Coordinates of C-alpha atoms and ligand atoms in Angstrom, one line a residue:
Chain A
M1 CA 309.4 -33.3 -12.2
A2 CA 308.1 -30.1 -10.7
L3 CA 308.5 -29.7 -7.0
T4 CA 305.2 -29.5 -5.0
V5 CA 304.4 -27.8 -1.8
W6 CA 305.1 -31.0 0.1
D7 CA 308.8 -30.8 -0.8
Y8 CA 308.8 -27.3 0.7
L9 CA 307.0 -28.1 3.9
P10 CA 310.2 -28.1 6.0
V11 CA 310.9 -24.6 4.7
I12 CA 307.5 -23.4 5.8
F13 CA 307.8 -25.1 9.2
S14 CA 311.2 -23.5 9.7
G15 CA 309.4 -20.2 10.1
I16 CA 307.4 -21.4 13.1
T17 CA 310.3 -20.8 15.4
N18 CA 310.4 -17.1 14.5
T19 CA 306.7 -16.8 14.7
L20 CA 306.7 -18.2 18.2
I21 CA 309.6 -16.0 19.2
L22 CA 307.8 -12.9 18.0
T23 CA 304.6 -14.0 19.7
L24 CA 306.0 -14.9 23.1
A25 CA 308.4 -12.0 23.2
G26 CA 305.7 -9.6 22.0
V27 CA 303.2 -10.8 24.6
G28 CA 305.9 -10.9 27.2
L29 CA 307.0 -7.4 26.5
G30 CA 303.4 -6.3 26.4
F31 CA 302.8 -7.9 29.8
A32 CA 306.0 -6.3 31.3
L33 CA 304.9 -2.9 30.1
G34 CA 301.2 -3.3 30.3
I35 CA 301.0 -4.3 34.0
P36 CA 302.8 -1.2 35.3
M37 CA 300.8 0.9 32.9
A38 CA 297.6 -0.5 34.4
F39 CA 298.8 0.2 37.9
A40 CA 299.8 3.7 37.1
E41 CA 296.4 4.3 35.5
V42 CA 294.5 2.9 38.5
L43 CA 296.6 4.1 41.4
G44 CA 298.9 6.8 40.0
P45 CA 298.4 10.6 40.6
R46 CA 295.9 12.2 38.3
P47 CA 298.4 13.6 35.7
V48 CA 300.1 10.2 35.4
Q49 CA 296.7 8.6 34.9
L50 CA 295.8 10.9 32.1
A51 CA 299.2 10.6 30.5
I52 CA 299.0 6.8 30.5
R53 CA 295.5 6.8 29.2
W54 CA 296.4 9.0 26.3
V55 CA 299.5 7.0 25.4
G56 CA 297.3 3.9 25.4
R57 CA 294.7 5.6 23.2
V58 CA 297.3 6.7 20.7
I59 CA 299.0 3.4 20.4
R60 CA 295.7 1.6 20.0
G61 CA 294.8 4.1 17.3
I62 CA 297.7 3.3 15.1
P63 CA 297.8 0.3 12.7
L64 CA 300.5 -2.2 13.7
L65 CA 302.1 -2.0 10.3
V66 CA 302.5 1.8 10.6
L67 CA 304.1 1.3 14.1
L68 CA 306.4 -1.4 12.7
F69 CA 307.5 0.8 9.8
I70 CA 308.1 3.8 12.2
I71 CA 310.4 1.6 14.3
F72 CA 312.2 -0.2 11.5
F73 CA 312.5 2.5 8.8
G74 CA 311.9 5.7 10.8
F75 CA 313.9 5.2 14.0
P76 CA 317.3 5.1 12.2
N77 CA 316.6 8.8 11.5
I78 CA 316.9 9.5 15.2
G79 CA 319.9 7.3 15.6
I80 CA 318.1 4.1 16.6
T81 CA 318.8 1.2 14.2
L82 CA 317.3 -2.1 15.1
P83 CA 317.5 -5.4 13.2
P84 CA 314.1 -6.8 11.8
I85 CA 313.3 -9.2 14.7
P86 CA 313.9 -6.8 17.6
S87 CA 312.0 -4.1 15.6
A88 CA 309.0 -6.5 15.2
I89 CA 309.1 -7.5 18.9
L90 CA 309.2 -3.9 19.9
A91 CA 306.3 -2.9 17.7
I92 CA 304.2 -5.9 18.7
G93 CA 305.1 -5.5 22.3
I94 CA 304.2 -1.9 22.5
R95 CA 300.9 -2.4 20.9
S96 CA 300.1 -5.4 23.1
A97 CA 301.1 -3.4 26.2
A98 CA 298.4 -0.9 25.3
Y99 CA 295.8 -3.6 25.1
Q100 CA 297.0 -5.6 28.1
A101 CA 297.0 -2.5 30.2
Q102 CA 293.4 -2.0 29.3
L103 CA 292.6 -5.6 29.9
F104 CA 294.3 -5.7 33.3
R105 CA 292.8 -2.4 34.4
G106 CA 289.4 -3.8 33.7
A107 CA 290.2 -6.9 35.7
V108 CA 291.4 -4.9 38.7
E109 CA 288.3 -2.7 38.5
G110 CA 286.2 -5.9 38.2
V111 CA 287.4 -7.1 41.5
G112 CA 285.6 -4.3 43.2
Y113 CA 286.1 -1.8 45.9
G114 CA 284.4 -4.0 48.6
Q115 CA 287.3 -6.5 48.4
L116 CA 289.9 -3.7 48.9
E117 CA 287.9 -2.3 51.9
A118 CA 287.7 -5.8 53.4
A119 CA 291.4 -6.4 52.9
L120 CA 292.3 -3.1 54.5
S121 CA 289.8 -3.7 57.3
I122 CA 291.7 -6.8 58.6
G123 CA 294.8 -4.7 58.8
L124 CA 296.6 -5.4 55.5
T125 CA 298.6 -2.5 54.1
R126 CA 297.7 -1.2 50.6
W127 CA 300.4 -3.3 49.1
G128 CA 299.3 -6.4 51.2
A129 CA 295.7 -5.9 50.1
F130 CA 296.9 -5.7 46.5
R131 CA 299.2 -8.7 46.7
H132 CA 296.9 -11.1 48.6
V133 CA 293.4 -10.1 47.6
I134 CA 293.2 -7.9 44.5
L135 CA 296.0 -9.5 42.4
P136 CA 295.0 -13.1 42.7
Q137 CA 291.4 -12.3 41.7
A138 CA 292.3 -9.9 38.9
L139 CA 294.7 -12.4 37.4
R140 CA 292.0 -14.9 37.2
L141 CA 289.5 -12.5 35.7
A142 CA 292.1 -11.5 33.1
I143 CA 292.9 -15.0 31.8
P144 CA 290.2 -15.2 29.1
G145 CA 291.3 -11.8 27.8
W146 CA 294.9 -12.8 27.8
V147 CA 294.2 -15.9 25.7
N148 CA 292.4 -13.7 23.3
E149 CA 295.3 -11.3 23.3
F150 CA 297.8 -14.1 22.6
T151 CA 295.9 -15.3 19.6
I152 CA 295.7 -11.8 18.2
V153 CA 299.4 -11.2 18.7
L154 CA 300.1 -14.6 17.1
K155 CA 298.2 -13.7 14.0
D156 CA 299.6 -10.2 13.8
T157 CA 303.2 -11.5 13.8
S158 CA 302.6 -12.2 10.1
L159 CA 303.0 -8.4 9.5
A160 CA 306.7 -8.8 10.2
Y161 CA 306.7 -10.2 6.7
A162 CA 306.8 -6.5 5.6
I163 CA 310.2 -5.9 7.1
G164 CA 311.7 -9.2 6.0
V165 CA 311.5 -11.4 9.1
T166 CA 311.5 -15.0 8.1
E167 CA 308.5 -16.1 10.1
V168 CA 306.1 -18.7 9.0
F169 CA 304.0 -16.5 6.7
T170 CA 307.1 -15.1 5.0
Q171 CA 308.3 -18.6 4.4
A172 CA 305.0 -19.6 2.9
V173 CA 305.0 -16.7 0.5
H174 CA 308.6 -17.5 -0.5
V175 CA 307.6 -21.1 -1.2
A176 CA 304.6 -19.9 -3.2
Q177 CA 306.8 -17.7 -5.4
V178 CA 309.1 -20.6 -6.1
I179 CA 306.5 -23.2 -6.9
L180 CA 304.2 -20.7 -8.5
D181 CA 301.2 -21.8 -6.5
Y182 CA 299.9 -19.5 -3.8
L183 CA 296.9 -21.4 -2.7
T184 CA 298.4 -24.5 -1.2
P185 CA 301.3 -22.9 0.9
L186 CA 298.8 -20.3 2.2
L187 CA 296.4 -23.0 3.2
V188 CA 299.2 -24.7 5.0
V189 CA 300.2 -21.6 6.8
A190 CA 296.6 -20.9 7.7
A191 CA 296.4 -24.4 9.2
I192 CA 299.6 -23.8 11.2
Y193 CA 298.2 -20.6 12.7
F194 CA 294.9 -22.3 13.5
T195 CA 296.7 -25.2 15.1
I196 CA 298.8 -23.0 17.4
T197 CA 295.8 -20.9 18.3
F198 CA 293.6 -23.8 19.0
T199 CA 296.3 -25.6 21.1
A200 CA 297.0 -22.5 23.1
S201 CA 293.4 -21.9 23.8
R202 CA 292.9 -25.5 25.0
L203 CA 296.0 -25.3 27.2
A204 CA 294.8 -22.0 28.7
E205 CA 291.4 -23.4 29.2
S206 CA 292.8 -26.2 31.4
V207 CA 294.9 -23.8 33.3
Y208 CA 291.9 -21.6 33.8
R209 CA 289.9 -24.6 35.1
R210 CA 292.6 -25.4 37.5
V211 CA 292.9 -21.9 39.0
S212 CA 289.3 -20.9 38.8
V213 CA 287.2 -21.0 42.0
P214 CA 283.4 -21.0 42.3
G215 CA 282.0 -17.6 41.8
L216 CA 285.2 -16.2 40.2
G217 CA 284.8 -17.0 36.6
G218 CA 284.4 -20.7 36.6
G219 CA 283.3 -22.7 33.7
A220 CA 284.4 -22.6 30.1
A221 CA 286.0 -19.3 29.1
L222 CA 286.9 -19.9 25.5
Chain B
M1 CA 285.2 1.5 83.2
T2 CA 287.6 1.6 80.2
V3 CA 286.7 3.7 77.2
V4 CA 287.6 1.7 74.1
L5 CA 286.3 4.2 71.5
K6 CA 285.8 7.9 71.7
V7 CA 284.5 9.9 68.8
E8 CA 284.8 13.7 69.3
D9 CA 282.9 16.2 67.2
L10 CA 283.3 14.5 63.9
W11 CA 282.5 16.4 60.7
K12 CA 282.7 15.1 57.1
S13 CA 281.4 16.6 53.8
Y14 CA 281.5 15.3 50.3
K15 CA 281.6 18.5 48.2
K16 CA 278.6 20.5 49.4
N17 CA 277.0 17.4 51.0
E18 CA 277.5 17.6 54.8
V19 CA 277.3 14.0 55.8
L20 CA 278.5 14.1 59.4
R21 CA 277.8 17.2 61.4
G22 CA 279.4 17.0 64.8
V23 CA 279.1 13.4 66.0
T24 CA 280.2 12.8 69.5
F25 CA 279.9 9.5 71.6
S26 CA 282.0 6.9 73.2
V27 CA 281.8 3.1 73.7
N28 CA 283.1 1.5 76.8
E29 CA 284.7 -1.9 77.1
G30 CA 282.2 -4.7 76.7
E31 CA 279.4 -2.4 75.6
T32 CA 277.2 -2.8 72.6
K33 CA 275.9 0.4 71.1
V34 CA 273.4 0.5 68.3
I35 CA 273.0 3.2 65.8
I36 CA 269.7 3.5 63.9
G37 CA 268.5 6.1 61.5
P38 CA 267.2 6.6 57.9
S39 CA 269.5 5.8 55.0
G40 CA 271.7 8.5 53.8
T41 CA 272.2 10.0 57.2
G42 CA 275.9 9.2 57.5
K43 CA 275.9 6.0 59.5
S44 CA 278.2 4.1 57.1
T45 CA 280.4 7.1 56.7
L46 CA 280.8 7.3 60.5
L47 CA 281.9 3.7 60.8
R48 CA 284.3 4.1 57.9
C49 CA 285.8 7.1 59.6
I50 CA 286.4 5.0 62.7
N51 CA 288.1 2.4 60.6
L52 CA 290.2 5.1 58.9
L53 CA 288.7 4.2 55.5
V54 CA 287.5 7.8 55.3
R55 CA 289.3 10.8 56.6
P56 CA 287.0 13.2 58.6
D57 CA 287.3 16.9 57.9
K58 CA 287.3 17.8 61.5
G59 CA 287.1 16.0 64.9
R60 CA 289.1 13.3 66.6
I61 CA 288.7 9.6 67.2
F62 CA 290.5 7.7 70.0
L63 CA 291.0 4.0 70.3
D64 CA 292.1 2.9 73.8
G65 CA 293.0 6.5 74.5
E66 CA 295.3 6.9 71.5
E67 CA 294.3 9.4 68.9
I68 CA 294.0 7.5 65.6
T69 CA 293.0 10.5 63.5
R70 CA 296.3 12.2 64.0
P71 CA 298.5 12.5 60.9
G72 CA 301.1 9.9 60.5
I73 CA 299.2 7.1 62.3
N74 CA 299.9 3.6 61.2
E75 CA 296.5 3.0 59.6
A76 CA 297.0 -0.7 59.0
R77 CA 297.9 -1.3 62.6
V78 CA 294.8 0.6 63.8
R79 CA 292.5 -1.4 61.5
S80 CA 294.0 -4.7 62.7
R81 CA 292.6 -3.8 66.1
I82 CA 289.1 -2.9 64.8
G83 CA 286.9 -5.6 63.2
F84 CA 284.5 -4.5 60.4
V85 CA 281.5 -6.5 59.3
F86 CA 280.0 -5.3 56.0
Q87 CA 276.4 -5.3 54.8
H88 CA 277.5 -7.3 51.7
F89 CA 279.9 -9.6 53.6
N90 CA 282.9 -8.8 51.4
L91 CA 284.4 -12.2 51.9
F92 CA 287.5 -12.8 49.8
L93 CA 286.1 -14.6 46.8
H94 CA 289.2 -16.5 45.9
L95 CA 289.6 -18.0 49.3
T96 CA 287.7 -20.7 51.2
A97 CA 285.9 -19.9 54.4
L98 CA 288.9 -21.1 56.4
E99 CA 291.4 -19.2 54.3
N100 CA 289.3 -16.0 54.7
V101 CA 289.7 -16.2 58.4
M102 CA 293.4 -17.2 58.2
L103 CA 294.6 -14.4 55.9
G104 CA 294.7 -11.7 58.6
L105 CA 296.3 -14.0 61.1
T106 CA 299.2 -15.0 58.8
K107 CA 299.7 -11.8 56.8
V108 CA 298.9 -9.2 59.4
K109 CA 299.7 -10.9 62.7
G110 CA 302.5 -13.0 61.2
M111 CA 301.2 -16.3 62.8
P112 CA 302.7 -19.5 61.6
K113 CA 300.2 -21.4 59.4
E114 CA 299.4 -24.2 61.7
K115 CA 298.6 -21.8 64.6
A116 CA 296.6 -19.6 62.3
E117 CA 294.6 -22.6 61.1
E118 CA 293.8 -23.6 64.6
A119 CA 292.7 -20.1 65.6
A120 CA 290.6 -19.8 62.5
K121 CA 288.9 -23.0 63.1
K122 CA 288.1 -22.0 66.6
A123 CA 286.6 -18.7 65.4
L124 CA 284.6 -20.5 62.8
L125 CA 283.2 -22.9 65.3
S126 CA 282.2 -20.1 67.6
V127 CA 279.9 -18.7 64.9
G128 CA 278.5 -22.1 64.1
I129 CA 280.5 -22.7 60.9
T130 CA 281.2 -26.4 61.1
E131 CA 284.0 -28.5 59.5
D132 CA 281.9 -29.3 56.4
L133 CA 281.9 -25.7 55.4
W134 CA 285.5 -24.8 56.1
H135 CA 286.7 -25.6 52.6
K136 CA 283.8 -24.0 50.7
Y137 CA 284.2 -20.8 48.7
P138 CA 282.0 -17.8 49.5
A139 CA 279.9 -18.5 46.3
Q140 CA 279.0 -21.9 47.8
L141 CA 277.7 -20.5 51.1
S142 CA 274.3 -19.1 52.0
G143 CA 274.1 -15.4 52.9
G144 CA 273.8 -16.2 56.6
Q145 CA 276.8 -18.5 56.4
K146 CA 278.8 -15.8 54.6
Q147 CA 278.0 -13.2 57.2
R148 CA 279.0 -15.6 60.0
V149 CA 282.3 -16.3 58.3
A150 CA 282.8 -12.6 58.0
I151 CA 282.2 -12.3 61.7
A152 CA 284.6 -15.1 62.4
R153 CA 287.2 -13.2 60.2
A154 CA 286.7 -10.2 62.5
I155 CA 286.7 -12.2 65.8
A156 CA 289.9 -14.2 64.9
M157 CA 291.9 -11.0 64.8
N158 CA 291.1 -10.6 68.5
P159 CA 290.0 -6.9 68.0
R160 CA 289.3 -4.3 70.6
L161 CA 286.1 -3.4 68.9
I162 CA 283.9 -4.7 66.1
L163 CA 281.9 -2.4 63.8
F164 CA 278.9 -3.8 62.1
D165 CA 277.3 -1.9 59.1
E166 CA 273.8 -3.3 58.6
P167 CA 275.0 -6.9 58.9
T168 CA 271.6 -8.4 58.2
S169 CA 270.2 -6.0 55.6
A170 CA 271.3 -8.0 52.6
L171 CA 270.0 -11.3 54.0
D172 CA 266.8 -13.2 53.2
P173 CA 264.5 -12.8 56.2
E174 CA 264.8 -16.5 57.2
L175 CA 268.6 -16.1 57.5
I176 CA 268.6 -13.0 59.7
G177 CA 268.1 -14.9 62.9
E178 CA 271.2 -17.0 62.7
V179 CA 273.4 -13.9 62.3
L180 CA 271.7 -11.9 65.1
K181 CA 272.1 -14.9 67.4
V182 CA 275.8 -15.0 66.8
M183 CA 276.1 -11.2 67.4
E184 CA 274.0 -11.5 70.6
K185 CA 276.3 -14.3 71.9
L186 CA 279.3 -12.2 71.0
A187 CA 277.9 -9.2 73.0
K188 CA 277.2 -11.5 76.0
E189 CA 280.8 -12.7 75.9
G190 CA 281.9 -9.2 76.4
M191 CA 283.0 -8.1 72.9
T192 CA 282.8 -4.3 72.5
M193 CA 280.5 -3.6 69.5
L194 CA 279.1 -0.7 67.5
V195 CA 276.2 -1.8 65.4
V196 CA 274.3 0.0 62.7
T197 CA 271.1 -1.9 62.2
H198 CA 267.4 -1.6 61.8
E199 CA 266.8 -4.7 63.8
I200 CA 265.1 -3.1 66.8
G201 CA 264.4 -6.5 68.4
F202 CA 268.2 -7.0 68.6
A203 CA 268.7 -3.5 69.9
M204 CA 266.1 -4.0 72.6
K205 CA 267.7 -7.2 73.8
V206 CA 271.4 -6.4 73.4
A207 CA 272.1 -2.7 73.2
D208 CA 273.4 -0.8 76.2
E209 CA 272.6 2.4 74.4
V210 CA 270.7 3.3 71.2
M211 CA 271.6 6.3 69.2
F212 CA 269.3 7.7 66.6
M213 CA 271.1 9.4 63.7
D214 CA 269.5 11.8 61.3
G215 CA 271.1 14.4 59.0
G216 CA 274.6 13.7 60.1
R217 CA 273.9 14.1 63.8
I218 CA 272.9 12.0 66.7
I219 CA 269.6 13.5 67.6
E220 CA 268.5 11.2 70.3
R221 CA 270.2 8.6 72.5
G222 CA 269.5 6.5 75.6
P223 CA 268.6 3.1 76.8
P224 CA 266.8 1.0 74.1
Q225 CA 263.6 1.0 76.2
E226 CA 263.4 4.7 76.0
V227 CA 264.6 5.5 72.5
I228 CA 262.8 2.7 70.9
L229 CA 259.6 2.5 73.0
R230 CA 259.3 6.1 74.1
P231 CA 261.2 8.3 71.6
K232 CA 261.1 11.9 72.4
N233 CA 262.1 13.3 69.1
E234 CA 259.5 13.7 66.4
R235 CA 261.8 12.3 63.6
T236 CA 262.8 9.4 65.8
R237 CA 259.2 8.6 66.3
R238 CA 258.3 8.8 62.6
F239 CA 261.3 6.6 61.7
L240 CA 260.5 4.0 64.3
S241 CA 256.8 3.8 63.4
R242 CA 257.9 2.8 59.9
I243 CA 260.2 0.2 61.3
W244 CA 257.4 -1.1 63.5
E245 CA 255.1 -1.4 60.5
L246 CA 257.6 -3.7 58.9
Y247 CA 257.8 -5.8 62.0
D248 CA 254.0 -6.1 62.3
L249 CA 253.7 -7.1 58.6
G250 CA 255.8 -10.0 59.7
V251 CA 258.6 -9.2 57.3
R252 CA 261.0 -9.6 60.2
G253 CA 260.6 -12.7 62.3
Ligands
LIG1 N1 282.5 8.3 48.7 C1 281.4 9.2 48.7 N2 281.4 10.2 47.8 C2 280.4 11.1 47.8 N3 279.3 11.0 48.6 C3 279.3 10.0 49.5 C4 280.3 9.0 49.6 N4 280.0 8.1 50.5 C5 278.8 8.5 51.0 N5 278.3 9.6 50.4 C6 277.1 10.3 50.6 O1 277.0 10.6 52.0 C7 275.7 10.4 52.5 C8 275.6 9.5 53.6 O2 276.0 8.2 53.2 P1 276.1 7.0 54.2 O3 277.1 7.3 55.2 O4 276.3 5.8 53.3 O5 274.7 6.9 54.9 P2 273.9 5.7 55.6 O6 274.9 4.6 55.9 O7 273.3 6.3 56.8 O8 272.8 5.3 54.6 C9 274.9 10.0 51.3 O9 274.2 11.1 50.8 C10 275.9 9.5 50.3 O10 275.5 9.7 49.0
LIG2 MG1 274.8 2.6 55.2

């Protein structure tokens, strides 16, 4: 009796862990790098602003797969050898940073100069104004963009297949090769991606509702 | 008579655009001075210089005798002693009316929360913002209510001086009165105020002195009865006749 995709479901599911690790670490690294990039681009001295802007442009202009291969296959040439998962996280994180920096910069700018002026006027320092007035508003404005970024990163983790990371897409392809049926395992993996994306969006939506205030991006965002 | 604010020969250009060209005046404790003048003549720039949001190219500003334009001054500390009321309110959008007033008290003055809340409520009540509005966000308030909350935010800090930059220009005509009334009360209670406005009715009633600004200079100044009713300068006359037209058309109550 030939084995069907149902016998292999646990194999596909076992890839979910790595997919989530790549996604969360990638988005997390992107956040950790992207936020300071956004600050430097808004508040830094002119040369720093320009440098950051160009770094962002270049990274956004390179396909993720190319970035991934540069890190995994190219970096050993300069003495940096990373295992597949850290390579994938680094590539995904760097790319996400470039997008998150742009996203957060837009949110900070969206808060508007009037809010900064008012904050300074009551006697807050620049840092105080940022901390108590600009940041809380910018974070709210950025939430829909972040949800979007999360779903993009989630889907892009499938590229880690190319360097042999056993994430959920890789597992689906392996199963397909064994049972000689590509369609069903790929539909299964598509359903998995969709489910995670959908759940995350719903979750984010409820968070968004909870933190949104009238006049600051209330209502449905997703 | 205590001089609260002294502005001495203030100059400011943006590139080739000379916005302030030697502005000099002072405001005594408890006085209300009104600045009128066509738009683009540097009125906002002047107020922003006083609040250290803009650095003048030349000239000095003194608050209670202390030069605040000197290098190395603690800007935040100076600003905490000067209230600023904006044309577009600039209430903190993520905070309720009450929180808007409390923020400076807790984060600048370091008051404990309960004390700040008490002081904020007192300030809100003094501008007629009653309990039912304390927990509303700016987006849920009318323009007149927003501006009164903004005034409460300034008052609560117990400033030496409040600067008003066209506080009623963004309001629907029927809401202007409630804001002017609050400002009038404030002036009567002895607050020191410098007000940029086109509300000549307010100026007539409240101002100790009216200054007419044009082209970055104060070109005429004096008691409101003189500057507004018997302007000597040709440009003041022309400007005021346009303002009077608006009045007569009934645009302003
Ligand atoms: N940050 C700025 N950069 C360049 N020009 C400015 C800036 N702020 C004001 N100006 C210019 O200065 C002039 C006076 O502006 P402002 O002080 O706002 O006048 P008013 O308040 O009397 O209408 C205007 O020509 C305006 O364009
Ligand atoms: Mg102005």
